[in-house]
GROMACS .gro file of C-alpha atoms in nm:
model
  198
    1PHE     CA    1   0.040  -4.080  -0.668
    2ILE     CA    2   0.288  -3.792  -0.624
    3GLU     CA    3   0.007  -3.591  -0.480
    4LYS     CA    4  -0.042  -3.849  -0.219
    5LEU     CA    5   0.303  -3.868  -0.141
    6ASN     CA    6   0.355  -3.504  -0.115
    7SER     CA    7   0.039  -3.508   0.112
    8GLY     CA    8   0.196  -3.773   0.347
    9ILE     CA    9   0.502  -3.556   0.387
   10VAL     CA   10   0.318  -3.233   0.451
   11LYS     CA   11   0.099  -3.395   0.687
   12SER     CA   12   0.361  -3.561   0.880
   13ARG     CA   13   0.568  -3.253   0.910
   14ILE     CA   14   0.287  -3.043   1.059
   15LYS     CA   15   0.191  -3.305   1.285
   16HIS     CA   16   0.551  -3.328   1.413
   17ALA     CA   17   0.567  -2.946   1.464
   18LEU     CA   18   0.228  -2.939   1.642
   19SER     CA   19   0.339  -3.208   1.871
   20GLN     CA   20   0.659  -3.037   1.921
   21TRP     CA   21   0.525  -2.717   2.027
   22GLY     CA   22   0.229  -2.865   2.199
   23PHE     CA   23  -0.001  -2.658   2.010
   24LYS     CA   24  -0.372  -2.735   1.982
   25PRO     CA   25  -0.530  -2.506   1.730
   26HIS     CA   26  -0.899  -2.393   1.776
   27ILE     CA   27  -0.901  -2.268   1.411
   28ALA     CA   28  -0.685  -2.363   1.106
   29ILE     CA   29  -0.688  -2.104   0.819
   30ASN     CA   30  -0.534  -2.200   0.476
   31ALA     CA   31  -0.453  -1.882   0.282
   32PHE     CA   32  -0.479  -1.976  -0.090
   33ASN     CA   33  -0.298  -2.291  -0.107
   34PRO     CA   34  -0.588  -2.569  -0.135
   35PHE     CA   35  -0.305  -2.853  -0.170
   36PHE     CA   36  -0.205  -2.802   0.187
   37GLY     CA   37  -0.583  -2.742   0.287
   38ASN     CA   38  -0.669  -3.092   0.146
   39ALA     CA   39  -0.367  -3.279   0.269
   40THR     CA   40  -0.397  -3.166   0.637
   41LEU     CA   41  -0.781  -3.173   0.701
   42ASP     CA   42  -0.775  -3.475   0.903
   43LEU     CA   43  -0.494  -3.318   1.128
   44PHE     CA   44  -0.747  -3.037   1.190
   45LYS     CA   45  -1.076  -3.243   1.247
   46ASP     CA   46  -1.116  -3.112   1.585
   47CYS     CA   47  -1.104  -2.756   1.497
   48SER     CA   48  -1.278  -2.526   1.238
   49VAL     CA   49  -1.103  -2.514   0.889
   50LEU     CA   50  -1.117  -2.172   0.709
   51TYR     CA   51  -1.008  -2.122   0.359
   52TYR     CA   52  -0.902  -1.778   0.276
   53CYS     CA   53  -0.940  -1.727  -0.092
   54TYR     CA   54  -0.780  -1.394  -0.173
   55ASP     CA   55  -0.731  -1.432  -0.555
   56ASN     CA   56  -0.877  -1.641  -0.861
   57ILE     CA   57  -0.660  -1.955  -0.862
   58ASP     CA   58  -0.802  -2.024  -1.209
   59ALA     CA   59  -0.619  -1.726  -1.340
   60THR     CA   60  -0.266  -1.822  -1.206
   61GLN     CA   61  -0.018  -1.965  -1.458
   62TRP     CA   62   0.152  -2.162  -1.204
   63ALA     CA   63  -0.144  -2.306  -1.035
   64ALA     CA   64  -0.445  -2.292  -1.264
   65ARG     CA   65  -0.414  -2.668  -1.381
   66HIS     CA   66  -0.402  -2.843  -1.038
   67GLY     CA   67  -0.489  -2.557  -0.833
   68SER     CA   68  -0.859  -2.533  -0.968
   69ARG     CA   69  -0.928  -2.902  -0.907
   70LEU     CA   70  -0.779  -2.899  -0.550
   71GLU     CA   71  -0.968  -2.567  -0.473
   72LYS     CA   72  -1.314  -2.704  -0.575
   73ASN     CA   73  -1.234  -3.010  -0.344
   74PHE     CA   74  -1.126  -2.815  -0.053
   75LEU     CA   75  -1.414  -2.535  -0.093
   76LEU     CA   76  -1.651  -2.846  -0.053
   77ARG     CA   77  -1.473  -2.983   0.267
   78ALA     CA   78  -1.376  -2.632   0.448
   79ASP     CA   79  -1.593  -2.518   0.736
   80GLY     CA   80  -1.598  -2.164   0.600
   81VAL     CA   81  -1.450  -1.946   0.341
   82ILE     CA   82  -1.331  -1.591   0.334
   83PHE     CA   83  -1.311  -1.408  -0.006
   84THR     CA   84  -1.143  -1.057  -0.064
   85SER     CA   85  -1.439  -0.963  -0.315
   86GLU     CA   86  -1.801  -1.010  -0.390
   87ALA     CA   87  -1.684  -1.090  -0.733
   88LEU     CA   88  -1.456  -1.380  -0.636
   89GLN     CA   89  -1.742  -1.518  -0.389
   90SER     CA   90  -1.985  -1.529  -0.684
   91ILE     CA   91  -1.768  -1.751  -0.901
   92LYS     CA   92  -1.666  -1.994  -0.650
   93GLN     CA   93  -1.911  -2.268  -0.531
   94CYS     CA   94  -1.888  -2.366  -0.150
   95ASN     CA   95  -2.104  -2.571   0.082
   96ALA     CA   96  -1.989  -2.379   0.393
   97PRO     CA   97  -2.080  -2.035   0.497
   98SER     CA   98  -1.867  -1.763   0.308
   99PHE     CA   99  -1.769  -1.423   0.399
  100VAL     CA  100  -1.638  -1.144   0.211
  101VAL     CA  101  -1.360  -0.925   0.378
  102ASN     CA  102  -1.230  -0.666   0.135
  103ASN     CA  103  -0.870  -0.592   0.072
  104GLY     CA  104  -0.767  -0.317   0.303
  105VAL     CA  105  -0.479  -0.050   0.349
  106ASP     CA  106  -0.368   0.137   0.640
  107LEU     CA  107  -0.439   0.471   0.537
  108ARG     CA  108  -0.220   0.642   0.788
  109ASN     CA  109   0.096   0.521   0.573
  110PHE     CA  110  -0.052   0.717   0.275
  111GLU     CA  111  -0.143   1.035   0.454
  112LYS     CA  112   0.216   1.084   0.550
  113HIS     CA  113   0.294   1.117   0.171
  114GLN     CA  114  -0.034   1.283   0.049
  115SER     CA  115   0.105   1.636  -0.002
  116GLU     CA  116   0.447   1.518  -0.146
  117LEU     CA  117   0.535   1.647  -0.454
  118VAL     CA  118   0.826   1.506  -0.688
  119SER     CA  119   1.038   1.767  -0.791
  120SER     CA  120   1.259   1.822  -1.113
  121ARG     CA  121   1.111   1.526  -1.270
  122GLU     CA  122   1.166   1.494  -1.649
  123ARG     CA  123   0.869   1.263  -1.709
  124LYS     CA  124   0.521   1.183  -1.615
  125VAL     CA  125   0.533   0.852  -1.435
  126VAL     CA  126   0.262   0.571  -1.508
  127GLY     CA  127   0.291   0.305  -1.216
  128TYR     CA  128   0.184  -0.035  -1.123
  129THR     CA  129   0.197  -0.197  -0.792
  130GLY     CA  130   0.159  -0.577  -0.742
  131THR     CA  131   0.291  -0.922  -0.847
  132ILE     CA  132   0.438  -0.908  -1.222
  133ASP     CA  133   0.321  -1.209  -1.354
  134ASP     CA  134   0.112  -1.356  -1.677
  135ARG     CA  135  -0.207  -1.189  -1.577
  136LEU     CA  136  -0.064  -0.849  -1.699
  137ASP     CA  137  -0.091  -0.740  -2.071
  138PHE     CA  138   0.256  -0.729  -2.195
  139ASP     CA  139   0.170  -0.645  -2.549
  140LEU     CA  140  -0.022  -0.354  -2.432
  141LEU     CA  141   0.247  -0.229  -2.183
  142GLU     CA  142   0.517  -0.293  -2.462
  143ASN     CA  143   0.320  -0.080  -2.700
  144LEU     CA  144   0.257   0.206  -2.433
  145ALA     CA  145   0.618   0.194  -2.370
  146SER     CA  146   0.712   0.233  -2.736
  147VAL     CA  147   0.448   0.483  -2.839
  148TYR     CA  148   0.509   0.700  -2.527
  149PRO     CA  149   0.871   0.744  -2.472
  150GLU     CA  150   0.816   1.076  -2.274
  151TYR     CA  151   0.622   0.881  -1.997
  152GLU     CA  152   0.805   0.663  -1.745
  153PHE     CA  153   0.664   0.325  -1.655
  154GLN     CA  154   0.720   0.201  -1.319
  155PHE     CA  155   0.672  -0.130  -1.181
  156ILE     CA  156   0.677  -0.248  -0.815
  157GLY     CA  157   0.646  -0.597  -0.712
  158ARG     CA  158   0.810  -0.925  -0.739
  159ILE     CA  159   0.866  -1.055  -1.115
  160LEU     CA  160   0.712  -1.391  -1.172
  161SER     CA  161   0.684  -1.396  -1.540
  162THR     CA  162   0.976  -1.399  -1.806
  163LYS     CA  163   0.758  -1.175  -2.027
  164ALA     CA  164   0.869  -0.894  -1.804
  165ASP     CA  165   1.222  -0.915  -2.007
  166ARG     CA  166   1.040  -0.781  -2.293
  167LEU     CA  167   0.990  -0.458  -2.109
  168LYS     CA  168   1.341  -0.404  -1.987
  169ALA     CA  169   1.460  -0.310  -2.308
  170TYR     CA  170   1.282   0.011  -2.301
  171LYS     CA  171   1.469   0.306  -2.130
  172ASN     CA  172   1.134   0.448  -1.990
  173VAL     CA  173   1.044   0.138  -1.790
  174LYS     CA  174   1.180   0.079  -1.447
  175PHE     CA  175   1.166  -0.215  -1.210
  176PHE     CA  176   1.181  -0.171  -0.836
  177GLY     CA  177   1.122  -0.535  -0.718
  178ALA     CA  178   0.918  -0.633  -0.417
  179LYS     CA  179   0.887  -0.370  -0.134
  180ALA     CA  180   0.749  -0.360   0.206
  181ALA     CA  181   0.416  -0.218   0.267
  182GLU     CA  182   0.581   0.079   0.456
  183GLU     CA  183   0.782   0.171   0.152
  184LEU     CA  184   0.486   0.203  -0.108
  185PRO     CA  185   0.318   0.526  -0.006
  186GLN     CA  186   0.659   0.714  -0.086
  187LEU     CA  187   0.739   0.539  -0.395
  188MET     CA  188   0.372   0.573  -0.504
  189SER     CA  189   0.367   0.924  -0.451
  190GLY     CA  190   0.571   0.969  -0.735
  191PHE     CA  191   0.297   0.825  -0.977
  192ASP     CA  192   0.090   1.051  -1.178
  193VAL     CA  193  -0.129   0.775  -1.261
  194GLY     CA  194  -0.177   0.400  -1.133
  195ILE     CA  195  -0.283   0.125  -1.365
  196ILE     CA  196  -0.388  -0.241  -1.348
  197PRO     CA  197  -0.306  -0.342  -1.676
  198PHE     CA  198  -0.455  -0.711  -1.665
   0.00000   0.00000   0.00000
């Protein structure tokens, strides 16, 4: 009931906005929000509807329960699907044509900082860039921070897990919050090693 109520509200607001702007899209792209996709499909029946699946919704704590169900439904109804990896494409089932468009990076941003050296650093730096959520192995990270006090552990990204508070107790752990893409090269140039501790 709540899902239908929310769908009606979302659909009505988008319909109003499209009408107000006089905008008639040829393509509607839904980025990783199958709830909105399912709710608005009939609004976009005269255009192609693409689903941009850039992560595994089954692995997200905030969306796994209902997101998985809604995504399965939307994957069967969308006109096309864009995945960010072959691995993601292989675990999802869809009726529509699907394409892999790998995540990319503007290397020009990083080339400016390629030769930078961080001077007078007391510790080696182990860095992570990305969302700090429950995919991270906090037991492992807490153990590393405890066993290797001579290393500094830096985390760049928005914090979506309360488990991160466990790491804040360590003097050799720093959180920088979310940063713009243009700021990342300079921050990451201070890493001695980068990790993805999922």
